[in-house]
Amino acid sequence: MIAETVCSAVSAAGLGIAAVSAYRKRFLSAARLAAYSLVPVGLVMTGVVGWAADTAFSLKAWIGFGVLGVAWLMFLGTRAVERRTGGTRKERKAAKAAQREAVAPAASAPSLGASARPPEGRPAAKPQKAAPAEDFSDIEAILKKHGI
């Protein structure tokens, strides 16, 4: 009963402010204020205010809101853990396999061969100038690894 009276008073005050705005030739603002001021009366007429008042003072409803909050926190927590660990075991295995395949086989081999020194019988070869179109296989492997 008190909630309905308060909503009616708020609506009457809003309609009064809307009338003053219309008197000052602010018709768009007046129409918007009138629309907002009719909402509380509409809520009282549909019974939403009575339901909200019954819910606000019900211990059972507040326990239900608490259970929903705990469920939401558990959902968020499991999502955070799943993101950090990388999902299920199958997903982690698939990611490892994809990571191994992304690296080119020649990229892991040293660029100078087995040793940096030339063999005993051969003289050291002169370093060759890089060709205009250099071999970018290592860069391509890095880009593939990151999915670019």
Short mmCIF file of C-alpha atoms in Angstrom, two decimals:
data_model
loop_
_atom_site.label_atom_id
_atom_site.label_comp_id
_atom_site.label_asym_id
_atom_site.label_seq_id
_atom_site.Cartn_x
_atom_site.Cartn_y
_atom_site.Cartn_z
CA MET A 1 0.00 0.00 0.00
CA ILE A 2 2.78 2.44 0.87
CA ALA A 3 4.74 1.51 -2.26
CA GLU A 4 1.74 2.25 -4.47
CA THR A 5 1.27 5.64 -2.82
CA VAL A 6 4.94 6.54 -3.23
CA CYS A 7 4.90 5.50 -6.91
CA SER A 8 1.78 7.56 -7.53
CA ALA A 9 3.36 10.62 -5.87
CA VAL A 10 6.55 10.21 -7.92
CA SER A 11 4.51 9.97 -11.12
CA ALA A 12 2.45 13.06 -10.22
CA ALA A 13 5.60 15.03 -9.48
CA GLY A 14 7.16 13.91 -12.77
CA LEU A 15 4.07 14.92 -14.72
CA GLY A 16 4.14 18.31 -13.00
CA ILE A 17 7.77 18.85 -14.02
CA ALA A 18 6.89 17.75 -17.55
CA ALA A 19 4.06 20.34 -17.65
CA VAL A 20 6.49 23.07 -16.58
CA SER A 21 8.94 21.99 -19.29
CA ALA A 22 6.17 22.09 -21.89
CA TYR A 23 5.18 25.58 -20.71
CA ARG A 24 8.80 26.68 -21.33
CA LYS A 25 8.55 25.36 -24.92
CA ARG A 26 10.81 22.35 -24.31
CA PHE A 27 8.40 19.85 -25.80
CA LEU A 28 10.88 17.05 -26.45
CA SER A 29 12.14 17.21 -22.88
CA ALA A 30 8.56 17.40 -21.58
CA ALA A 31 7.53 14.31 -23.53
CA ARG A 32 10.55 12.40 -22.24
CA LEU A 33 9.83 13.42 -18.63
CA ALA A 34 6.18 12.41 -19.00
CA ALA A 35 7.22 9.00 -20.31
CA TYR A 36 9.60 8.45 -17.39
CA SER A 37 7.01 9.61 -14.86
CA LEU A 38 4.39 7.14 -16.14
CA VAL A 39 6.67 4.14 -15.53
CA PRO A 40 6.06 3.88 -11.73
CA VAL A 41 2.28 3.94 -12.20
CA GLY A 42 2.58 1.26 -14.88
CA LEU A 43 4.65 -0.91 -12.57
CA VAL A 44 2.07 -0.56 -9.79
CA MET A 45 -0.76 -1.47 -12.17
CA THR A 46 1.01 -4.60 -13.45
CA GLY A 47 1.80 -5.83 -9.93
CA VAL A 48 5.57 -5.65 -10.24
CA VAL A 49 5.84 -3.32 -7.25
CA GLY A 50 3.90 -5.72 -5.04
CA TRP A 51 6.03 -8.64 -6.17
CA ALA A 52 9.24 -6.67 -5.57
CA ALA A 53 8.07 -5.65 -2.09
CA ASP A 54 7.23 -9.26 -1.23
CA THR A 55 10.59 -10.41 -2.57
CA ALA A 56 12.59 -7.72 -0.76
CA PHE A 57 11.25 -8.79 2.62
CA SER A 58 11.44 -12.56 2.02
CA LEU A 59 14.32 -14.50 3.57
CA LYS A 60 13.80 -17.31 1.08
CA ALA A 61 14.28 -14.90 -1.84
CA TRP A 62 17.53 -13.51 -0.39
CA ILE A 63 18.89 -17.03 0.13
CA GLY A 64 18.01 -17.75 -3.49
CA PHE A 65 19.93 -14.64 -4.61
CA GLY A 66 22.89 -15.84 -2.52
CA VAL A 67 22.80 -19.27 -4.17
CA LEU A 68 22.72 -17.63 -7.60
CA GLY A 69 25.71 -15.48 -6.63
CA VAL A 70 27.71 -18.50 -5.49
CA ALA A 71 26.87 -20.33 -8.73
CA TRP A 72 27.99 -17.32 -10.77
CA LEU A 73 31.28 -17.06 -8.85
CA MET A 74 31.92 -20.78 -9.35
CA PHE A 75 31.26 -20.41 -13.07
CA LEU A 76 33.68 -17.47 -13.34
CA GLY A 77 36.31 -19.30 -11.30
CA THR A 78 36.21 -22.41 -13.45
CA ARG A 79 36.45 -20.29 -16.61
CA ALA A 80 39.51 -18.50 -15.24
CA VAL A 81 41.22 -21.78 -14.32
CA GLU A 82 40.36 -23.25 -17.71
CA ARG A 83 41.90 -20.28 -19.50
CA ARG A 84 45.05 -20.45 -17.40
CA THR A 85 45.61 -24.19 -17.82
CA GLY A 86 44.61 -24.36 -21.47
CA GLY A 87 41.42 -26.39 -21.23
CA THR A 88 41.04 -30.14 -21.16
CA ARG A 89 43.81 -32.71 -21.54
CA LYS A 90 42.90 -33.35 -25.19
CA GLU A 91 43.08 -29.64 -25.96
CA ARG A 92 46.53 -29.35 -24.34
CA LYS A 93 47.82 -32.35 -26.35
CA ALA A 94 46.45 -30.88 -29.57
CA ALA A 95 48.09 -27.54 -28.78
CA LYS A 96 51.47 -29.20 -28.14
CA ALA A 97 51.23 -31.14 -31.40
CA ALA A 98 50.28 -28.01 -33.31
CA GLN A 99 53.20 -26.15 -31.75
CA ARG A 100 55.65 -28.87 -32.77
CA GLU A 101 54.33 -28.89 -36.33
CA ALA A 102 54.48 -25.13 -36.59
CA VAL A 103 58.28 -25.03 -36.33
CA ALA A 104 60.11 -25.83 -39.56
CA PRO A 105 62.37 -28.90 -39.31
CA ALA A 106 65.44 -27.05 -40.63
CA ALA A 107 64.99 -24.13 -38.25
CA SER A 108 66.26 -26.08 -35.25
CA ALA A 109 69.49 -27.20 -36.98
CA PRO A 110 72.52 -24.97 -36.36
CA SER A 111 73.30 -22.72 -39.30
CA LEU A 112 77.06 -23.50 -39.24
CA GLY A 113 76.73 -27.28 -39.30
CA ALA A 114 78.24 -29.66 -36.74
CA SER A 115 81.03 -27.33 -35.63
CA ALA A 116 82.04 -23.74 -36.16
CA ARG A 117 85.61 -24.72 -37.20
CA PRO A 118 86.41 -26.13 -40.62
CA PRO A 119 87.69 -29.71 -40.77
CA GLU A 120 91.47 -30.20 -40.41
CA GLY A 121 92.27 -30.91 -44.04
CA ARG A 122 90.32 -28.05 -45.60
CA PRO A 123 91.02 -24.35 -45.48
CA ALA A 124 88.35 -22.09 -44.07
CA ALA A 125 85.85 -21.00 -46.67
CA LYS A 126 85.39 -17.30 -47.23
CA PRO A 127 82.05 -16.00 -46.03
CA GLN A 128 79.77 -15.51 -48.98
CA LYS A 129 77.81 -12.35 -49.49
CA ALA A 130 74.11 -12.71 -48.87
CA ALA A 131 72.06 -13.07 -51.99
CA PRO A 132 69.51 -10.35 -52.67
CA ALA A 133 66.70 -12.75 -51.85
CA GLU A 134 67.85 -14.14 -48.48
CA ASP A 135 66.46 -17.31 -47.01
CA PHE A 136 63.69 -16.33 -44.62
CA SER A 137 62.76 -19.85 -43.50
CA ASP A 138 63.55 -19.13 -39.85
CA ILE A 139 61.36 -16.02 -39.89
CA GLU A 140 58.57 -17.94 -41.61
CA ALA A 141 58.83 -20.64 -38.94
CA ILE A 142 58.48 -18.06 -36.17
CA LEU A 143 55.49 -16.49 -37.88
CA LYS A 144 53.85 -19.89 -38.38
CA LYS A 145 54.49 -20.72 -34.75
CA HIS A 146 52.53 -17.66 -33.69
CA GLY A 147 49.80 -18.27 -36.24
CA ILE A 148 50.58 -15.28 -38.46
#
